[in-house]
PDB file of C-alpha atoms and ligand atoms in Angstrom:
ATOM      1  CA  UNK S 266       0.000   0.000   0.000  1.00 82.00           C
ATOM      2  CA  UNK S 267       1.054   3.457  -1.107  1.00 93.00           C
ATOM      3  CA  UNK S 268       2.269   5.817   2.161  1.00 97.00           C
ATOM      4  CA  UNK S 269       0.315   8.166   3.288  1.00 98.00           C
ATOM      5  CA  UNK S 270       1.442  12.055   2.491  1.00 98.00           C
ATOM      6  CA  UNK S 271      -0.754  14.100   4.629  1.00 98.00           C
ATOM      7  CA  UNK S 272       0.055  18.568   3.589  1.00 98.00           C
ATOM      8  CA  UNK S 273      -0.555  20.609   6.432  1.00 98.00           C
ATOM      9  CA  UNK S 274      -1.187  23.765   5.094  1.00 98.00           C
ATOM     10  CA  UNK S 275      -1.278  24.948   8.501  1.00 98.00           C
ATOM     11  CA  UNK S 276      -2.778  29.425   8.201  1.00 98.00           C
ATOM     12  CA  UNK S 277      -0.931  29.542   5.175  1.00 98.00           C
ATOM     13  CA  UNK S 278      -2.058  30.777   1.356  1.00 98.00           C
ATOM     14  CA  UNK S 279      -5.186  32.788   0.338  1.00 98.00           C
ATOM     15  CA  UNK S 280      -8.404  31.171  -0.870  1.00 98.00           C
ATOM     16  CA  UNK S 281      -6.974  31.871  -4.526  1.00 98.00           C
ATOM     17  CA  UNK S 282      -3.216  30.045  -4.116  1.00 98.00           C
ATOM     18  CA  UNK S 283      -5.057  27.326  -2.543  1.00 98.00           C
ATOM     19  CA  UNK S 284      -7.427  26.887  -5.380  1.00 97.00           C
ATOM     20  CA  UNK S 285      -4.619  27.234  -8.112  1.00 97.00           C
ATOM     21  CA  UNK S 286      -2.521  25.116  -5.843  1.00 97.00           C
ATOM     22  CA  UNK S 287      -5.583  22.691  -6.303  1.00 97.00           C
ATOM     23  CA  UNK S 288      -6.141  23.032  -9.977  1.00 97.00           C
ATOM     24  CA  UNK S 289      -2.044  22.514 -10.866  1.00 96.00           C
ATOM     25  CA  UNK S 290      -1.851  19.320  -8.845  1.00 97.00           C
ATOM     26  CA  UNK S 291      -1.507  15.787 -10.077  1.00 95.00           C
ATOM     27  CA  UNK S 292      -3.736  13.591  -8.511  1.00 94.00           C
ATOM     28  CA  UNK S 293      -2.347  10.811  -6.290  1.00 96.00           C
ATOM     29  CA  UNK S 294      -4.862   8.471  -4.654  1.00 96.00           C
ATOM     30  CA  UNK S 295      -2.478   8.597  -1.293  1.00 97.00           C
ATOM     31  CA  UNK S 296      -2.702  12.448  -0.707  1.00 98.00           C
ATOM     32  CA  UNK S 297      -4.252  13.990   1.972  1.00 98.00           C
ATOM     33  CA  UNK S 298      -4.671  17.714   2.182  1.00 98.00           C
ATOM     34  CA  UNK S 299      -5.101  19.310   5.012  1.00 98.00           C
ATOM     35  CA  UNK S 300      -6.122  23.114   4.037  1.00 98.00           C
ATOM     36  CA  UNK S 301      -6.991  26.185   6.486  1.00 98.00           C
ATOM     37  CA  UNK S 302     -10.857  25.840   7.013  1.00 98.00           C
ATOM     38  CA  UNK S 303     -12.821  28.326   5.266  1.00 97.00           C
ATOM     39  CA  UNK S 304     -11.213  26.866   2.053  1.00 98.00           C
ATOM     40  CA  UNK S 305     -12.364  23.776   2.900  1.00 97.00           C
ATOM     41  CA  UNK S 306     -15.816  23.078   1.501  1.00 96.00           C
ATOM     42  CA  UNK S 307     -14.989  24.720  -1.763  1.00 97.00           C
ATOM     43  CA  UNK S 308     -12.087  22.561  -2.679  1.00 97.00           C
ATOM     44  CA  UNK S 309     -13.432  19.331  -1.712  1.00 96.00           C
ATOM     45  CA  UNK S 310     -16.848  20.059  -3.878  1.00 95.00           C
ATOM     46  CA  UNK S 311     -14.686  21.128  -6.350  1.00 95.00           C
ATOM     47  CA  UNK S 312     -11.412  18.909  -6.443  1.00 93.00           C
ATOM     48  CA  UNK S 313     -11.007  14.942  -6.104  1.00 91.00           C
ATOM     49  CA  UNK S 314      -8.327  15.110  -3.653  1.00 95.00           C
ATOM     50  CA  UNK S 315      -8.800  13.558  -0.321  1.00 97.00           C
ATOM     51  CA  UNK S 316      -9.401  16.463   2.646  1.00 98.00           C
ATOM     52  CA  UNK S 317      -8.406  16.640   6.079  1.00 98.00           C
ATOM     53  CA  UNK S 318      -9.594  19.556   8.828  1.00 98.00           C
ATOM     54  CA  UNK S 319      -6.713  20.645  10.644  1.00 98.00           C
ATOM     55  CA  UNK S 320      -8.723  21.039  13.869  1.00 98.00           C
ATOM     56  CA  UNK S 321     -12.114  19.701  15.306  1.00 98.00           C
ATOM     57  CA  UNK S 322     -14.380  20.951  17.788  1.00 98.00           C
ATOM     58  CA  UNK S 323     -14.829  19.377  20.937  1.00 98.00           C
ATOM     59  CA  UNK S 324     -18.377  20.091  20.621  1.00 97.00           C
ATOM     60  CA  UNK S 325     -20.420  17.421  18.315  1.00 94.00           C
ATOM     61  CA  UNK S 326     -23.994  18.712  18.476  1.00 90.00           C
ATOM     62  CA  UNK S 327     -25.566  22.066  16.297  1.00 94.00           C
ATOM     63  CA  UNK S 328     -25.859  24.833  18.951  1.00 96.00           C
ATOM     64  CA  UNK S 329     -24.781  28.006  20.139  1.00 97.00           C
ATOM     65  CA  UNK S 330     -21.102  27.636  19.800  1.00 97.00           C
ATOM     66  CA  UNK S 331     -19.849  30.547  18.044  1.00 97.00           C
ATOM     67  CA  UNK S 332     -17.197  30.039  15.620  1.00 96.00           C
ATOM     68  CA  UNK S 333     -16.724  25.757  16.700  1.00 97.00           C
ATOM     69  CA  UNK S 334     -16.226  23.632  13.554  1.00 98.00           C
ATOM     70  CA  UNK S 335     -17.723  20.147  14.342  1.00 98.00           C
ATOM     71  CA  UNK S 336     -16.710  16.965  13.105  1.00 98.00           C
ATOM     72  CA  UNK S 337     -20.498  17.181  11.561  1.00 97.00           C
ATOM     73  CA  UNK S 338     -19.749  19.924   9.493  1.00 96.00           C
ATOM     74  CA  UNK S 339     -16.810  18.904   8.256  1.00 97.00           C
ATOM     75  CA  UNK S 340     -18.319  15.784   7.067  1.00 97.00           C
ATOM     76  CA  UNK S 341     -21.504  17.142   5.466  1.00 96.00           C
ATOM     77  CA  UNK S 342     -18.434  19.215   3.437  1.00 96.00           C
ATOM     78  CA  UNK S 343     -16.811  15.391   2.459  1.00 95.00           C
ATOM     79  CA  UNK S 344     -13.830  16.122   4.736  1.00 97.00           C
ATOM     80  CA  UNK S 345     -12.916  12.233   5.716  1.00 97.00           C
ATOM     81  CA  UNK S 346      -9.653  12.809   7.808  1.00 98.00           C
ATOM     82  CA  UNK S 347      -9.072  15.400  10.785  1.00 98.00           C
ATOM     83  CA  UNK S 348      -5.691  16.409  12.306  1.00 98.00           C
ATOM     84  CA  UNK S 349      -6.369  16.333  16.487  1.00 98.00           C
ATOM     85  CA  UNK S 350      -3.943  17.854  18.615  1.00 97.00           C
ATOM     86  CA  UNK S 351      -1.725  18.863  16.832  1.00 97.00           C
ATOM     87  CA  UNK S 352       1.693  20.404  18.928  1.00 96.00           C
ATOM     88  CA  UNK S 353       0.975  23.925  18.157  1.00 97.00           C
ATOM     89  CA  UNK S 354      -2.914  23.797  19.410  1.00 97.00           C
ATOM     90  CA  UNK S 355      -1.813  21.969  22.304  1.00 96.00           C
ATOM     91  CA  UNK S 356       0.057  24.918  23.392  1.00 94.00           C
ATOM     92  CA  UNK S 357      -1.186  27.577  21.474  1.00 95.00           C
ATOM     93  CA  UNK S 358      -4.696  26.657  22.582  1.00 96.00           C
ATOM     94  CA  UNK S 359      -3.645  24.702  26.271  1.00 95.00           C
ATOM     95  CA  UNK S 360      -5.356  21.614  24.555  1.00 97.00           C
ATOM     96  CA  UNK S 361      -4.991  18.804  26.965  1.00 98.00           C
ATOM     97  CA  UNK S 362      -5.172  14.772  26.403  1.00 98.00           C
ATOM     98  CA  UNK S 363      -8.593  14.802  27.389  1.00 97.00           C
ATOM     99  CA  UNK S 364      -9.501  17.587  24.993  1.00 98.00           C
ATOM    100  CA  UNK S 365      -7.867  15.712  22.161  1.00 98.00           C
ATOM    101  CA  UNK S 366      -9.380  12.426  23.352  1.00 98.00           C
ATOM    102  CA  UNK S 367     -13.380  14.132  22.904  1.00 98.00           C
ATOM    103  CA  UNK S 368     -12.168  15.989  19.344  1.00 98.00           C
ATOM    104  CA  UNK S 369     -11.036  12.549  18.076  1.00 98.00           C
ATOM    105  CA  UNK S 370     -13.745  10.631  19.497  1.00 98.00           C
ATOM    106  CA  UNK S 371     -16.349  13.556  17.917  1.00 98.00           C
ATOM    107  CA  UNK S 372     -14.066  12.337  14.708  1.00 98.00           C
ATOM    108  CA  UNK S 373     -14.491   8.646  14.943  1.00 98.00           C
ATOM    109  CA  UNK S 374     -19.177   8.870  15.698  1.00 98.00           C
ATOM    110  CA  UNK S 375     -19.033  11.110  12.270  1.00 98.00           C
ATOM    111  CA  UNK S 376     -17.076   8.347  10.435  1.00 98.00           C
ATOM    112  CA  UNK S 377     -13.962  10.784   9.663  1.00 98.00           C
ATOM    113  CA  UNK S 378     -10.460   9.236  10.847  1.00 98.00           C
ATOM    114  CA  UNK S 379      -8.564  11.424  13.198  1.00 98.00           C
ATOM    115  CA  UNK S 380      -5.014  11.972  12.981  1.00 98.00           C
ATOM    116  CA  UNK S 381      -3.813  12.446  16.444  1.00 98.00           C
ATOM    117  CA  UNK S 382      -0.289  14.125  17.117  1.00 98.00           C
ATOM    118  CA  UNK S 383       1.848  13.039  19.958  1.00 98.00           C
ATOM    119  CA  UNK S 384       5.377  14.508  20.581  1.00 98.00           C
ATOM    120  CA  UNK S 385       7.869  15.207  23.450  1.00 98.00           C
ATOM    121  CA  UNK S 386       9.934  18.588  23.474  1.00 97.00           C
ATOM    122  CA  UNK S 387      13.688  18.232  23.144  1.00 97.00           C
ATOM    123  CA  UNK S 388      14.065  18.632  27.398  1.00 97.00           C
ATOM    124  CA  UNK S 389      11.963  15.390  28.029  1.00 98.00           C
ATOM    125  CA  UNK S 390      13.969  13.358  25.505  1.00 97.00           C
ATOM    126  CA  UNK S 391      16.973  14.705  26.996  1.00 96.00           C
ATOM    127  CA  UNK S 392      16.045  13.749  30.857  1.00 97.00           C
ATOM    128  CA  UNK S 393      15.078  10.417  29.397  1.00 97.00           C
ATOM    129  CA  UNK S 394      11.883  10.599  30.044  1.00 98.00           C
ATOM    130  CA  UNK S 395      10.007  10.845  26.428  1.00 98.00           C
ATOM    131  CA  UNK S 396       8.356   7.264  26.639  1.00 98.00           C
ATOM    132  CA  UNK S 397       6.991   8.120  29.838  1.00 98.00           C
ATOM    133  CA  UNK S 398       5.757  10.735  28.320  1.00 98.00           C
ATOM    134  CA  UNK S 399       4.804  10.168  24.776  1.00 98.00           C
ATOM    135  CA  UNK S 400       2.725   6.808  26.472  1.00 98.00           C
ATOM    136  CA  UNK S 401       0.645   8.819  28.897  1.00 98.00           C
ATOM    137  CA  UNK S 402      -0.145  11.150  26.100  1.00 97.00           C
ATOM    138  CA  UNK S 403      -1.068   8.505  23.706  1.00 97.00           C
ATOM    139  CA  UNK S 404      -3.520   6.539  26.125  1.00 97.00           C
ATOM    140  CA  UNK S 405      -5.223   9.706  27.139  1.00 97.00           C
ATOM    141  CA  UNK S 406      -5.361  11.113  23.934  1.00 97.00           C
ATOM    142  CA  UNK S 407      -6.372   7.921  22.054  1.00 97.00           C
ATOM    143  CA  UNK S 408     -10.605   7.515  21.869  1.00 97.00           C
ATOM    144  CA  UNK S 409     -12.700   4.244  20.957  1.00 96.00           C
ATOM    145  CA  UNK S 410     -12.023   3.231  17.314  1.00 96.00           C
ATOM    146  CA  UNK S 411      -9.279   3.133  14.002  1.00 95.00           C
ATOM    147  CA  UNK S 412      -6.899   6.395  14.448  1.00 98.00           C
ATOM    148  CA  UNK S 413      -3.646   7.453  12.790  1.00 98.00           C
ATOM    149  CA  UNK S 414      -1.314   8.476  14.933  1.00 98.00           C
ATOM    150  CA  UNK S 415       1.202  10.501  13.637  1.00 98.00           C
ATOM    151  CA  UNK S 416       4.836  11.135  15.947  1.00 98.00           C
ATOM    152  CA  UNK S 417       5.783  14.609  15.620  1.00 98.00           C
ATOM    153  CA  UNK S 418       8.789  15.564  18.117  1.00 98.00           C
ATOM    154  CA  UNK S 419       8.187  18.783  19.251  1.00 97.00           C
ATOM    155  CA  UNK S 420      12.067  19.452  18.537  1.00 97.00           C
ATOM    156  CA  UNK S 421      11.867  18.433  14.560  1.00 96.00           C
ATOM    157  CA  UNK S 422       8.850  20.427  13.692  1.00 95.00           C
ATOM    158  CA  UNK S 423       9.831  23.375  11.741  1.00 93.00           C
ATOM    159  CA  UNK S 424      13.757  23.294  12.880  1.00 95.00           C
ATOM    160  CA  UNK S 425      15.195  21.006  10.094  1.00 95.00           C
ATOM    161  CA  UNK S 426      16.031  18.219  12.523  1.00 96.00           C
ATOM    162  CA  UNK S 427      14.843  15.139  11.876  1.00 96.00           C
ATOM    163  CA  UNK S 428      15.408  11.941  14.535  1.00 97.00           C
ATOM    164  CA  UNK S 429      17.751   8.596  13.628  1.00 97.00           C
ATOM    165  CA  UNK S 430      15.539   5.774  12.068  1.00 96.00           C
ATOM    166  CA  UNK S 431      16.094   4.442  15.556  1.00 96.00           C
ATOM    167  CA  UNK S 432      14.566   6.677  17.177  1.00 97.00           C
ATOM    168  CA  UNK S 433      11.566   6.959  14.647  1.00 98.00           C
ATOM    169  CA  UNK S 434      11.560   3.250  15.134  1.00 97.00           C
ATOM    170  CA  UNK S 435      11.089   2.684  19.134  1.00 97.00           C
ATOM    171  CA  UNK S 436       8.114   5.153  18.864  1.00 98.00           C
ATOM    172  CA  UNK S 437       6.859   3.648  16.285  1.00 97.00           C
ATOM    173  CA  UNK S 438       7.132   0.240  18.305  1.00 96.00           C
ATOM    174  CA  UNK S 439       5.898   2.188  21.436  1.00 97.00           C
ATOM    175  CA  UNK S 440       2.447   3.273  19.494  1.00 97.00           C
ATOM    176  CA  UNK S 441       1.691  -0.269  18.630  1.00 95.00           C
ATOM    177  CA  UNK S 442       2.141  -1.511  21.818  1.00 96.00           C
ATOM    178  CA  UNK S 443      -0.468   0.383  23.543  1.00 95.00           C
ATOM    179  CA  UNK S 444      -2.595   0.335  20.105  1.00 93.00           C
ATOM    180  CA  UNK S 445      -1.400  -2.341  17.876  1.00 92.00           C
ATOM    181  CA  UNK S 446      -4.612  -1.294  15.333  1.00 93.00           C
ATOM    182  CA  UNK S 447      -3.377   2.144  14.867  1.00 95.00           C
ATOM    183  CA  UNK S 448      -1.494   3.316  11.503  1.00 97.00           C
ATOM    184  CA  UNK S 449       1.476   5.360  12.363  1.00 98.00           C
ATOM    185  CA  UNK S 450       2.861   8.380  10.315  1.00 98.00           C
ATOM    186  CA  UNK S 451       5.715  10.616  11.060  1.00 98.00           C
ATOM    187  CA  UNK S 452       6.226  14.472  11.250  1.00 98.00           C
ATOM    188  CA  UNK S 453       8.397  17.095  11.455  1.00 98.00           C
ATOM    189  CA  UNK S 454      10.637  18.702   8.843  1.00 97.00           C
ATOM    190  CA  UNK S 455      10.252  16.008   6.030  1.00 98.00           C
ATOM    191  CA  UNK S 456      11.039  17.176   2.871  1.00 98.00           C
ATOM    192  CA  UNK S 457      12.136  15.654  -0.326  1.00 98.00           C
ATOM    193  CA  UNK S 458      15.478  14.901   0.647  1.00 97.00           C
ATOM    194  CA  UNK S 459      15.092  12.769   3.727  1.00 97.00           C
ATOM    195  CA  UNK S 460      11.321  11.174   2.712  1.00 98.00           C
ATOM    196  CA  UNK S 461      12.541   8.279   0.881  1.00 97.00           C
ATOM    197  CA  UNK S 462      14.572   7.494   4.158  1.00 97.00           C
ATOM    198  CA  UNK S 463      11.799   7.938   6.940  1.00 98.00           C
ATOM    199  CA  UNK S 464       9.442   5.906   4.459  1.00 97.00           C
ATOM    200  CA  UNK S 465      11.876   3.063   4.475  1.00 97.00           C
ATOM    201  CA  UNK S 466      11.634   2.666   8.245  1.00 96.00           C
ATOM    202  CA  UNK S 467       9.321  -1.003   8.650  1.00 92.00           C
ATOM    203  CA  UNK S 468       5.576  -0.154   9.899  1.00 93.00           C
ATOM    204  CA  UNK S 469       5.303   3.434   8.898  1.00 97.00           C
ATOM    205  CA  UNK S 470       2.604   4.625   6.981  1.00 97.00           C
ATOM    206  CA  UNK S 471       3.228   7.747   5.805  1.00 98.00           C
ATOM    207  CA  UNK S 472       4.263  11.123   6.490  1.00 98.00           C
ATOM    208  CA  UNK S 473       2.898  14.089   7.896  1.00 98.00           C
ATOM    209  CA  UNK S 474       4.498  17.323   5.893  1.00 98.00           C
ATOM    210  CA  UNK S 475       4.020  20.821   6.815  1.00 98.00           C
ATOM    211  CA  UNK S 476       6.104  23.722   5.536  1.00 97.00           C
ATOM    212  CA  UNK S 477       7.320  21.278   2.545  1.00 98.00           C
ATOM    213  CA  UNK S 478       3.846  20.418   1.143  1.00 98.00           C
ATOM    214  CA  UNK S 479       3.437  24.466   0.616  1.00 98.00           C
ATOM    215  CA  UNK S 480       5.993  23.941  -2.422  1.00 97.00           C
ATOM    216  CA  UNK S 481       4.341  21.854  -4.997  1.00 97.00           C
ATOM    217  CA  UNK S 482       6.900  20.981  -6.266  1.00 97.00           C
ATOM    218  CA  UNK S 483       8.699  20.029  -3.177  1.00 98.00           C
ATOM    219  CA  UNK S 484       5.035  17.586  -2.563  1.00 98.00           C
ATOM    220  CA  UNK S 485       5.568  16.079  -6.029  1.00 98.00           C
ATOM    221  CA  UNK S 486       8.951  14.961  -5.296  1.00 98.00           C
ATOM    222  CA  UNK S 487       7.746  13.318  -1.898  1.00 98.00           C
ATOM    223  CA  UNK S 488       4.630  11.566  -3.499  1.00 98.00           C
ATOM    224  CA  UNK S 489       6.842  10.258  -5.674  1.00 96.00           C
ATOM    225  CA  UNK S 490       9.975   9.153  -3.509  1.00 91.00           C
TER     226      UNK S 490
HETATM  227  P1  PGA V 296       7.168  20.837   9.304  1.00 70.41           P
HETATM  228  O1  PGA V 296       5.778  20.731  10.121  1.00 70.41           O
HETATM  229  O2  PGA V 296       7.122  19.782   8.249  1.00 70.41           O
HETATM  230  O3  PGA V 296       7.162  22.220   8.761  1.00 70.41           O
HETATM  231  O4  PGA V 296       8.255  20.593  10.299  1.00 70.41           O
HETATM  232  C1  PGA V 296       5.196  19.505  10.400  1.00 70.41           C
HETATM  233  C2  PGA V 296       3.953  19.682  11.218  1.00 70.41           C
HETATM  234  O5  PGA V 296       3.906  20.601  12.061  1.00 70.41           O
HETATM  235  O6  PGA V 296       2.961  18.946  11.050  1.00 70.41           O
END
């Protein structure tokens, strides 16, 4: 099976790069897009891609929640994949386990998968403690059904480090030990470069690419590593 390559747009482009962004790309059947929200509905009526929210609420019902985006909406819009807790909401927006745990459980009862993000800062791996860590985040984090869980080190996102294979590996081994169903993706500065050598690594299933998927060209070359 083809890797997943999931672009986190993250609050980047304007409604009309996105949509030329859209229009220019080749279609592969293992991209996932993850564009800001309001562009969402548009592309996926428009475009054949597969579309991911990069957020959920934590509230699942229609009501007075002004400015929420449920996991209902996003389906009704044919969004079938949702990024939950990802490191910068976690601390941007002090979103806890639990919090994470309800948004990807909201995910899972509208029949979108969630992709949850787990990741230790470069202190915790350096006291030794990141498996402590990264497994108390996982179970609290992880709801009742099929998940992705994608392993972004806070310490590789956006810096240009990237962990050993080894290290990739024993989280990787760590995940599917405490949820041997779960698909497992990894994050943080992948580009075309180093993709074909994270891909390698036995068990993974994709990639999670932020600042490189904004490059189209730089997405092309990953698809196709
Ligand atoms: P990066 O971001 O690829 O720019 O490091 C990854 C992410 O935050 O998901």
């Amino acid at each position: 099976m083809k890797p997943l390559i999931i672009a986190n747009w993250k609050m980047n482009l304007t409604f009309l790069e996105a949509r030329f962004f859209a229009e220019r790309m080749p279609h592969y059947p293992n991209l996932i897009i993850a564009p800001p929200t309001p562009y969402l509905g548009y592309l996926a009526h428009n475009h054949q891609f597969t579309f991911c929210a990069q957020d959920v609420s934590i509230y699942n019902d229609f009501g007075s929640y002004t400015g929420e985006n449920s996991a209902k909406f996003f389906k009704s819009c044919m969004v079938n994949y949702a990024i939950v807790g990802h490191t910068e909401r976690r601390k941007m927006c002090g979103e806890t386990n639990i919090i994470v745990q309800t948004k990807a459980q909201n995910c899972i009862d509208n029949d979108i998968t969630p992709i949850i993000c787990i990741g230790e800062t470069l202190d915790t791996r350096q006291d030794n403690k990141y498996i402590e860590f990264l497994t108390k985040q996982l179970k609290q984090s992880l709801p009742d059904g099929e998940v992705i869980i994608a392993y972004e080190p806070i310490w590789s996102i956006g810096t240009g480090i990237v962990p050993s294979i080894f290290q990739i590996r024993e989280i990787i081994d760590l995940i599917r030990s405490l949820d041997s169903k779960a698909r497992v993706v990894y994050g943080g500065s992948v580009n075309s470069k180093n993709c074909r050598n994270i891909l390698n690594i036995q068990d993974i299933s994709g990639l999670l690419v932020g600042s490189a998927s904004l490059n189209q060209d730089e997405l092309v070359k990953i698809l196709n590593c």
